[in-house]
Coordinates of C-alpha atoms and ligand atoms in Angstrom, one line a residue:
X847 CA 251.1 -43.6 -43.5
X848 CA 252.9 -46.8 -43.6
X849 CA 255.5 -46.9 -46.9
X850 CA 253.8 -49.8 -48.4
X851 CA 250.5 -47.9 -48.7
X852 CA 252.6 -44.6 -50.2
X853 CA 254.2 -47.4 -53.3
X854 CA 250.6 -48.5 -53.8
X855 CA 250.3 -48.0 -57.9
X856 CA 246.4 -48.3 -57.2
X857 CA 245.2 -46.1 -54.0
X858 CA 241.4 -46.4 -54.3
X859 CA 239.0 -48.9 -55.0
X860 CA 237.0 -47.4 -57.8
X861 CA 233.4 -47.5 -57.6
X862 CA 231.1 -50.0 -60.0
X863 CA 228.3 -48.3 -61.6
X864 CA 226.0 -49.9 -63.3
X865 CA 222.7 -49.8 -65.1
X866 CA 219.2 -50.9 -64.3
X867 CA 215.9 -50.7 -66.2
X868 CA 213.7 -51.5 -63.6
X869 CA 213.9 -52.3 -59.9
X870 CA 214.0 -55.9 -60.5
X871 CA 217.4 -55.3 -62.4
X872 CA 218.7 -52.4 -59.7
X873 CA 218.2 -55.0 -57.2
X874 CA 220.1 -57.7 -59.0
X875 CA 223.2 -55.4 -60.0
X876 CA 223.5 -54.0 -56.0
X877 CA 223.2 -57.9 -55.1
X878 CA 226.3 -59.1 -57.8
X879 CA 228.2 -56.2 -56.3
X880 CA 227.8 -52.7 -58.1
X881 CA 228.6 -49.9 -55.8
X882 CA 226.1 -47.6 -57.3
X883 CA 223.2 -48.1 -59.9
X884 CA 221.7 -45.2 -62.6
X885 CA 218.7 -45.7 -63.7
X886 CA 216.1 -43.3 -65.4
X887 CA 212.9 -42.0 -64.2
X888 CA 209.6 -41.7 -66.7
X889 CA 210.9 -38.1 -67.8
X890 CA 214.1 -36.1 -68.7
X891 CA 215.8 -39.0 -69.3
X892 CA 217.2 -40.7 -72.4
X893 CA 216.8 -44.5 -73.1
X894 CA 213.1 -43.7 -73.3
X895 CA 212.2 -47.5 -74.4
X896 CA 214.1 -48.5 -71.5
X897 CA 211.4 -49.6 -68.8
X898 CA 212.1 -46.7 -66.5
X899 CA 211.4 -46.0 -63.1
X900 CA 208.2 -44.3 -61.5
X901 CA 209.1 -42.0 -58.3
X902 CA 208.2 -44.7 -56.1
X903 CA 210.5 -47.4 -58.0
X904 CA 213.0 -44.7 -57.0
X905 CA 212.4 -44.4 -53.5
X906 CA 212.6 -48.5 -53.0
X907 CA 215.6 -48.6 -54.8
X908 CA 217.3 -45.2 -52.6
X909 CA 216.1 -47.7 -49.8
X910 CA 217.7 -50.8 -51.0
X911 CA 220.7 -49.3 -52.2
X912 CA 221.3 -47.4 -48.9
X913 CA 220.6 -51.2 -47.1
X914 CA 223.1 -52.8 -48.9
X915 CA 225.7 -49.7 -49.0
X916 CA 225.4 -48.8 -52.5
X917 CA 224.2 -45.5 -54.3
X918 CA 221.7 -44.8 -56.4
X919 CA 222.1 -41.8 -59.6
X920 CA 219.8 -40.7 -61.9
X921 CA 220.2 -40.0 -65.9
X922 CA 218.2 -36.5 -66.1
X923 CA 220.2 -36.7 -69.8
X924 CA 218.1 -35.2 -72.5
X925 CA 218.9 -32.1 -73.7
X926 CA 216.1 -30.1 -73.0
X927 CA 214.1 -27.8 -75.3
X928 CA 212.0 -24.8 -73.7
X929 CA 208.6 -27.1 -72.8
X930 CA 211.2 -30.0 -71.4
X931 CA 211.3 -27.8 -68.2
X932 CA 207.5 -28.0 -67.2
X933 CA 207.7 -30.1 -63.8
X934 CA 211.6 -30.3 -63.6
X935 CA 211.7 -28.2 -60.9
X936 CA 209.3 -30.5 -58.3
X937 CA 211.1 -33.3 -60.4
X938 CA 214.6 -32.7 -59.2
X939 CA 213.5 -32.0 -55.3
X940 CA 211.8 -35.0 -55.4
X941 CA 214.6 -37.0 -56.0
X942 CA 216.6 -35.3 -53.4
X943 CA 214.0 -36.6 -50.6
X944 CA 214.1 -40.0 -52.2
X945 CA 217.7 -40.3 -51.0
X946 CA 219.0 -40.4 -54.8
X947 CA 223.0 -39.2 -54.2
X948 CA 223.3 -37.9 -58.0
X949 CA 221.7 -37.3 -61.3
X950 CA 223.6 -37.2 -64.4
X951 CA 222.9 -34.3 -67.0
X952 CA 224.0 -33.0 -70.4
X953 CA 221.8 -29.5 -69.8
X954 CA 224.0 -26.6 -68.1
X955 CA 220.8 -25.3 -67.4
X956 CA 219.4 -28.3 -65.4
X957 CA 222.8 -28.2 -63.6
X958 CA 222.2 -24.8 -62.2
X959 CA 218.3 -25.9 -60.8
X960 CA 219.7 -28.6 -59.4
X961 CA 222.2 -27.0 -57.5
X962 CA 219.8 -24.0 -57.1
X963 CA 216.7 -26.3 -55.9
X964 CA 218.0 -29.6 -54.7
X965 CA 221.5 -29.2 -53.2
X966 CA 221.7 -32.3 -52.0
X967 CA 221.7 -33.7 -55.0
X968 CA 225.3 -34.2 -56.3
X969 CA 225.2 -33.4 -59.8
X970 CA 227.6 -35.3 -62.5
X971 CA 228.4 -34.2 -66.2
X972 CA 226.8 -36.8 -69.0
X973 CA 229.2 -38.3 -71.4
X974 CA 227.3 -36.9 -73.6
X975 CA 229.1 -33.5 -72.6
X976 CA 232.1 -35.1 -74.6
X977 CA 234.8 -33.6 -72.0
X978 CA 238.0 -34.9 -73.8
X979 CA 240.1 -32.8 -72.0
X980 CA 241.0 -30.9 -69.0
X981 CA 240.0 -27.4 -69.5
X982 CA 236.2 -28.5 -70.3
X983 CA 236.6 -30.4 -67.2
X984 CA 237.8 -27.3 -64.8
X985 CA 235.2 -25.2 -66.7
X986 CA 232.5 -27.6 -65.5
X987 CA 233.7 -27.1 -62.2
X988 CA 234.1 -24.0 -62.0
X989 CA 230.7 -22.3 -63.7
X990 CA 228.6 -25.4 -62.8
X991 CA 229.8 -26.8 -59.6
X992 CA 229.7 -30.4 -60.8
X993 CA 231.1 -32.6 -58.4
X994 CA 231.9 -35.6 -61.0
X995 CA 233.1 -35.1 -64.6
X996 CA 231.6 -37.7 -66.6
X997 CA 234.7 -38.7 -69.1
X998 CA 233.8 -38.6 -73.2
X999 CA 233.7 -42.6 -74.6
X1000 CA 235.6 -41.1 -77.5
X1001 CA 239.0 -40.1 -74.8
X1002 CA 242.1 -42.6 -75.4
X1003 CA 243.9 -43.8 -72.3
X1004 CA 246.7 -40.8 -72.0
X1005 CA 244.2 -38.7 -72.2
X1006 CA 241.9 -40.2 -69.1
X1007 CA 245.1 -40.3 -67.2
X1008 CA 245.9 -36.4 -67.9
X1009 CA 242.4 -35.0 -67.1
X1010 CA 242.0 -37.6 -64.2
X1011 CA 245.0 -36.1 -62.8
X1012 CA 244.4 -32.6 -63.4
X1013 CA 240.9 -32.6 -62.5
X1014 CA 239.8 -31.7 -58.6
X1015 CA 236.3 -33.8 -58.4
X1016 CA 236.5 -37.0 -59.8
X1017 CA 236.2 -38.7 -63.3
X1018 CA 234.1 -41.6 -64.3
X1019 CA 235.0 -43.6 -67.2
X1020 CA 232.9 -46.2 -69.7
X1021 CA 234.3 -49.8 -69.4
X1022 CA 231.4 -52.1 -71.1
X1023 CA 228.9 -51.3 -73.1
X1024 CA 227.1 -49.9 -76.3
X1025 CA 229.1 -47.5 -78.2
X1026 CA 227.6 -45.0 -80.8
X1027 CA 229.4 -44.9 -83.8
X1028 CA 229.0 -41.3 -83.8
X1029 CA 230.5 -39.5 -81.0
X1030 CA 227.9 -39.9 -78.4
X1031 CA 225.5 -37.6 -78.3
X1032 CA 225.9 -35.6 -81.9
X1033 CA 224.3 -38.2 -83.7
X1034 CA 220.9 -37.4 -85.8
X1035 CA 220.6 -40.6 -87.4
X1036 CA 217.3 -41.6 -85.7
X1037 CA 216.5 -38.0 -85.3
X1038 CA 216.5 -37.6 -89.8
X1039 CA 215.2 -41.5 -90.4
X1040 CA 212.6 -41.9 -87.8
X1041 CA 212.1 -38.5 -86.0
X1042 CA 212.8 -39.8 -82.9
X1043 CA 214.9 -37.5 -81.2
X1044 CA 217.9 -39.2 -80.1
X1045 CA 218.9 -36.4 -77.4
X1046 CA 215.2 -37.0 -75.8
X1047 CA 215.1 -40.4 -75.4
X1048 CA 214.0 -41.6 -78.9
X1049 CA 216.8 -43.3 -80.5
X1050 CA 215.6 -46.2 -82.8
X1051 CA 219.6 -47.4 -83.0
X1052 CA 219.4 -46.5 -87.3
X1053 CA 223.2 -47.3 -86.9
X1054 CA 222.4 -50.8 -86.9
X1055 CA 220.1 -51.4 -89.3
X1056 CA 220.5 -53.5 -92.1
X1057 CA 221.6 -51.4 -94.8
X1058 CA 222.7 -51.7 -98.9
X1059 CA 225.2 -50.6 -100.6
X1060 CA 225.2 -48.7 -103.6
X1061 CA 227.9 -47.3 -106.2
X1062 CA 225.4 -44.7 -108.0
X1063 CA 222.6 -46.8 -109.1
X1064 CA 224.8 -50.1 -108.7
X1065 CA 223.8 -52.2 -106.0
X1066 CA 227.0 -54.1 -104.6
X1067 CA 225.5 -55.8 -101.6
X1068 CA 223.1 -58.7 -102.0
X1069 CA 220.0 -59.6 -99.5
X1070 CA 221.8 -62.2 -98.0
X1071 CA 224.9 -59.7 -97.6
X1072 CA 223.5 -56.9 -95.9
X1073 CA 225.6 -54.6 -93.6
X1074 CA 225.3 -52.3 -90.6
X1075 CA 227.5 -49.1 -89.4
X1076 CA 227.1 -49.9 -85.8
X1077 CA 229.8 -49.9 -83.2
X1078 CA 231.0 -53.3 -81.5
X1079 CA 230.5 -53.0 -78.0
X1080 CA 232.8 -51.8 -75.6
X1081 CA 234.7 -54.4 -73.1
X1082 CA 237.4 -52.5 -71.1
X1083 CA 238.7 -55.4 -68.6
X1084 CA 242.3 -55.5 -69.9
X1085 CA 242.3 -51.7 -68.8
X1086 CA 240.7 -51.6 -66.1
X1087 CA 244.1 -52.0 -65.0
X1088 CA 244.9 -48.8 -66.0
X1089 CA 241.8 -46.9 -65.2
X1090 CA 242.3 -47.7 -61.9
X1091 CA 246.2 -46.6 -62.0
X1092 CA 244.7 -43.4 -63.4
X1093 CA 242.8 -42.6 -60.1
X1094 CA 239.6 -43.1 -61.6
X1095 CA 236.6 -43.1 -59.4
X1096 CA 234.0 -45.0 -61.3
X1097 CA 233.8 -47.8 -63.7
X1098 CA 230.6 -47.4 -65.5
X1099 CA 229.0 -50.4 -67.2
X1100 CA 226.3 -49.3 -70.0
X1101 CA 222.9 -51.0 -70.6
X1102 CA 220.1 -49.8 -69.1
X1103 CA 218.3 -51.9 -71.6
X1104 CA 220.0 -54.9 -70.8
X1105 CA 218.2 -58.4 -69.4
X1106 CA 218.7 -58.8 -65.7
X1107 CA 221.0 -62.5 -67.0
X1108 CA 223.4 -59.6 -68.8
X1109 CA 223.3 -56.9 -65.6
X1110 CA 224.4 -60.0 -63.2
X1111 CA 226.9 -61.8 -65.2
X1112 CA 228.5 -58.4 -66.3
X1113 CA 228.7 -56.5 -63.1
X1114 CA 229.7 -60.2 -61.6
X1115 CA 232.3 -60.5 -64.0
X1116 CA 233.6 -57.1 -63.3
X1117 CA 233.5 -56.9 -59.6
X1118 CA 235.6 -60.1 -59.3
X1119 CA 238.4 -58.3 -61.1
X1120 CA 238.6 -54.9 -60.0
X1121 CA 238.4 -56.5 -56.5
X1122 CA 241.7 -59.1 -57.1
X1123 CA 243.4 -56.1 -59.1
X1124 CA 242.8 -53.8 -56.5
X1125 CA 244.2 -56.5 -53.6
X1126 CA 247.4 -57.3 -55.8
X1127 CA 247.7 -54.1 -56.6
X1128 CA 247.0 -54.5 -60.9
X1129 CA 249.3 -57.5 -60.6
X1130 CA 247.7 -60.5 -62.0
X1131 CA 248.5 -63.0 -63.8
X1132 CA 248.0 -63.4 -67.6
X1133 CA 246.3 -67.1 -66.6
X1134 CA 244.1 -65.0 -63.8
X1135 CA 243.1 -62.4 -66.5
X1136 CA 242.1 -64.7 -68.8
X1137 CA 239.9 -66.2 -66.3
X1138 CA 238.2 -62.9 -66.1
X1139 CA 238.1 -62.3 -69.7
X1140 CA 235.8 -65.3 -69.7
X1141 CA 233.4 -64.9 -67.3
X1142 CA 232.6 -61.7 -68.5
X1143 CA 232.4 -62.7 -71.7
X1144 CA 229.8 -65.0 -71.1
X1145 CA 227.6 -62.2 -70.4
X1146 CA 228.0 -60.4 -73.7
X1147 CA 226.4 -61.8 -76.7
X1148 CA 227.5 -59.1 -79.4
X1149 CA 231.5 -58.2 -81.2
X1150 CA 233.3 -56.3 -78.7
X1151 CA 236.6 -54.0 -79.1
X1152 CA 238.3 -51.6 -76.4
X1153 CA 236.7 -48.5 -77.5
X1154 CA 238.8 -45.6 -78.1
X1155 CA 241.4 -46.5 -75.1
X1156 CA 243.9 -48.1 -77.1
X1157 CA 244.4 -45.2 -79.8
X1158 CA 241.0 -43.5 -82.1
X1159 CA 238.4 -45.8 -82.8
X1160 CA 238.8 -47.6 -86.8
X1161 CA 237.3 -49.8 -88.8
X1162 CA 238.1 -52.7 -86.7
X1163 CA 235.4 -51.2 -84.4
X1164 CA 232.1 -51.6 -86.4
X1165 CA 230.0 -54.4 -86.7
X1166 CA 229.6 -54.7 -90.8
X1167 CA 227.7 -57.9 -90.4
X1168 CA 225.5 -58.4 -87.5
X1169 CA 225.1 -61.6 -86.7
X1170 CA 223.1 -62.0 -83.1
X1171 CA 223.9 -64.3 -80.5
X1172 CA 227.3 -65.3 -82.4
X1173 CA 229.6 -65.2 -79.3
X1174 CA 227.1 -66.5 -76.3
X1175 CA 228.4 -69.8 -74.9
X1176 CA 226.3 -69.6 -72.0
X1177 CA 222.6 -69.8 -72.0
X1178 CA 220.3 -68.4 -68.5
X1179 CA 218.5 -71.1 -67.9
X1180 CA 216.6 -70.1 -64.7
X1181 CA 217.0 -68.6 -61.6
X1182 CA 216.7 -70.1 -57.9
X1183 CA 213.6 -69.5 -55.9
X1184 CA 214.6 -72.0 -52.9
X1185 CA 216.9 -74.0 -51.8
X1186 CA 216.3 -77.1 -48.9
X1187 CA 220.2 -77.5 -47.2
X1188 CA 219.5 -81.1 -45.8
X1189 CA 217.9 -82.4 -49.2
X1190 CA 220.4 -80.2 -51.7
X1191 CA 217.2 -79.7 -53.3
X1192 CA 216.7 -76.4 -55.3
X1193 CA 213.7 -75.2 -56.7
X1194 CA 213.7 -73.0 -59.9
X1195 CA 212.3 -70.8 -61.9
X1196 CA 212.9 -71.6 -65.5
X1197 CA 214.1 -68.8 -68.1
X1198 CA 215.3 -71.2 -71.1
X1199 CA 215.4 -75.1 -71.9
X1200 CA 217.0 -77.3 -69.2
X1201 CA 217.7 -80.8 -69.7
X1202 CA 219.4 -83.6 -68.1
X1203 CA 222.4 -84.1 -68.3
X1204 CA 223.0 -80.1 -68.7
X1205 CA 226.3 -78.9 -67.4
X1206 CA 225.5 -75.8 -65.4
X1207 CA 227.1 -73.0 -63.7
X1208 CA 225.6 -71.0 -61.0
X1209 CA 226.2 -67.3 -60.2
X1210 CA 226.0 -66.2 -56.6
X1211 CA 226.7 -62.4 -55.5
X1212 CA 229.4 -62.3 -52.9
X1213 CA 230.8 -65.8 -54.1
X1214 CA 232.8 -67.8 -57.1
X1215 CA 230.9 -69.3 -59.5
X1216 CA 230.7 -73.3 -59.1
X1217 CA 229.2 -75.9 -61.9
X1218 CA 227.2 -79.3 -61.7
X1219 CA 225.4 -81.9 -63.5
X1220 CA 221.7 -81.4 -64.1
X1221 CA 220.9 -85.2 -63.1
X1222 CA 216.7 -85.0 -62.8
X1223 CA 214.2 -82.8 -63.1
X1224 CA 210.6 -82.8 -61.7
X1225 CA 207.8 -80.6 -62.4
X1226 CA 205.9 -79.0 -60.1
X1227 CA 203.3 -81.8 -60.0
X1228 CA 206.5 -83.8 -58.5
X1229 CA 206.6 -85.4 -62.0
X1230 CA 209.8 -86.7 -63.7
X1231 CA 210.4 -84.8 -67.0
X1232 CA 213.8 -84.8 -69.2
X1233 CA 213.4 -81.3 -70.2
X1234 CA 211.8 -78.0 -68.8
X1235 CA 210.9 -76.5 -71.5
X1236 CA 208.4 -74.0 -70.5
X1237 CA 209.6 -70.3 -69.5
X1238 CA 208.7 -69.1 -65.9
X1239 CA 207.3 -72.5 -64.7
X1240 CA 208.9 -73.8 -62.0
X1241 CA 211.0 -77.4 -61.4
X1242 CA 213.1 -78.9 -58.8
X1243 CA 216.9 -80.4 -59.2
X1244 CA 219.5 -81.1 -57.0
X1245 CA 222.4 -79.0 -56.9
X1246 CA 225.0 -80.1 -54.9
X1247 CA 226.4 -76.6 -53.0
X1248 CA 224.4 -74.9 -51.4
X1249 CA 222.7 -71.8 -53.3
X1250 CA 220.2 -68.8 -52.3
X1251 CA 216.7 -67.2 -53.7
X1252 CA 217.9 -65.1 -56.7
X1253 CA 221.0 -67.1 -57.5
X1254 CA 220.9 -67.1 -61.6
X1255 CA 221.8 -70.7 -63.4
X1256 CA 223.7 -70.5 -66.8
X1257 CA 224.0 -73.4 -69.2
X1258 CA 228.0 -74.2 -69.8
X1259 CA 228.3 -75.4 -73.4
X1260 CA 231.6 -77.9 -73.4
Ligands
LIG2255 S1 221.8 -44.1 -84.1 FE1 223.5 -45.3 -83.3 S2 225.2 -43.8 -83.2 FE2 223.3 -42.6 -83.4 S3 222.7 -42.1 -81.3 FE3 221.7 -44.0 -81.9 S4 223.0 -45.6 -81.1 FE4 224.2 -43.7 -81.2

């Protein structure tokens, strides 16, 4: 092997997994770049609000996934009672012919079916499992044959280096997301206030409700000053760095739940730096990082913090006051249906208000982002209008690069 390659600090490119709650949003995370999708089926999985996936929504994204070399896992993440195993069984081998490379489970004993029914099937630990360190891992491997260990949310950085390099299948590790502000997966919050069972898909997110405060029978809090104990999110890019130093394998992105605007801008934002860390080998610049700091940013619209990588999660990690849409700076105003190369003339589905004179930035997999000037806009009646104000009609502009079908248009507020 040639000596530059032996000094590399970063040896793989990691995979980008990221989430999907519906084929339409599978699709657009494979095309902005993820290496591998999860997604959950209509049973045995958690996120059951989550628009999941019917058997044949599985099967076209296997095929679509395997036509644009990308992978496709499933979450088969609740923790099963006794009657949760009726139909598992046919469950789990269908997958397998579907061409689905993983599922991801919580349940030892769905584990040992899989492996039992459906060895094709590679089968990877659920974070849920909350494997903070390196003899849960190698027991994981060794009684249950898993051929990923799913790393806790809750593990600082020395410890995802340690187990990472003890550990003989590889390690996935959370890098943007929705936190739990109990340690994920021994929660009972929703289960006690709703009885929706939080480890069966039910979780009504009690964390971040609006709650008062009380000192006995003293209220403190006010109407107007409400608070929540929910968890900021998660936004990993400054150690991504040192995930990928680590050696390891997957980058996971949560939110299955998320809009297909938040899937694309995320997993854009993300793929874009893991590829220029990988190429310099995790030496960027601090002007470069910000870059990417920014652009995924425009994705997230709620607080974020680093998680537990930078030392145990603290106060500075809840959200007290919840205050939505506080952070967006970029709206999705509509995505492109076609595109005329001689004219420059793009027609477009709107999603939210576009105006003239909008400053806009469009997204396109496989490419850099590039803005322009919204300077008219006709209907589809080929009439003049000022503003599209109407969701899912369609207009035409000109954009002055050429774009694609799919290509997703964000507002850029100055
Ligand atoms: S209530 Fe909050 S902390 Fe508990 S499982 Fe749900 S999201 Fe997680």
């Amino acid at each position: 092997m040639n000596k530059k390659l032996l000094n590399k600090k970063i040896s793989k490119r990691p995979e980008l997994l990221a989430p999907a709650g519906d084929l339409a949003r599978a699709k657009v995370a494979i095309d902005y770049g993820a290496d591998a999708v999860y997604l959950g089926g209509m049973s045995f999985s958690l996120r059951s609000r989550a628009s999941n996936f019917t058997m044949d929504d599985i099967r076209e994204a296997c095929k679509y996934a395997s036509s644009h070399g990308s992978n496709i896992h499933v979450t088969v993440n609740i923790i099963p009672h006794n009657e949760d195993f009726e139909g598992l069984e046919q469950y789990l081998k269908d997958l397998e012919d579907a061409g689905v490379t993983a599922i991801i489970t919580a349940s030892v004993s769905i584990m040992a079916l899989a492996k039992r029914i459906a060895p094709k099937l590679e089968v990877h630990c659920s974070t849920q499992m909350s494997i903070t360190n390196s003899a849960a891992a190698q027991l994981l491997i060794d009684e249950n044959q898993v051929d990923r260990v799913v790393l806790s949310r809750e593990c600082n950085m020395g410890e995802v280096r340690q187990i990472t390099a003890k550990c003989p299948v590889e390690t996935e590790a959370f890098i943007h997301g929705g936190m739990c502000v109990n340690i994920s997966g021994r929660c009972t919050l929703s289960n006690r206030m709703t009885l929706r069972d939080a480890n069966r898909g039910g979780c009504a997110q009690s964390c971040r409700w609006q709650y008062h405060l009380y000192e006995k029978n003293h209220r403190l809090s006010t109407d107007a000053d409400m608070f929540t104990i929910g968890s900021k999110d998660m936004m990993a890019a400054y150690y991504i760095r040192d995930l990928m130093e680590a050696g390891v394998a997957s980058l996971k992105i949560e939110g299955r739940m998320k809009s297909e605007y938040y899937v694309a801008s995320i997993v854009s934002g993300y793929r874009h730096l893991i590829d220029e860390l990988y190429d310099c080998d995790g030496e960027i610049s601090q002007e470069r990082m910000n870059y990417h700091l920014g652009e995924i940013n425009k994705g997230e619209n709620r607080e974020v913090c680093a998680g537990c990588y930078n030392g145990r999660a603290g106060q500075e990690s809840i959200i007290f006051h919840e205050y939505s849409n506080n952070t967006v700076n970029h709206d999705f105003l509509g995505t492109v249906v076609s595109y005329d190369k001689d004219t420059h003339i793009a027609r477009v589905q709107v999603r939210n208000v576009i105006t003239t004179g909008d400053r806009v930035e469009a997204l396109m997999p496989g490419k850099l982002n590039d803005e322009f000037d919204v300077t008219w806009i006709k209907n589809d009646e080929g009439e003049s209008i000022d503003r599209a104000n109407r969701p899912m009609d369609f207009v035409t502009f000109e954009i002055p690069f050429e774009v694609s079908p799919k290509d997703i248009l964000r507002k850029i507020h100055e």
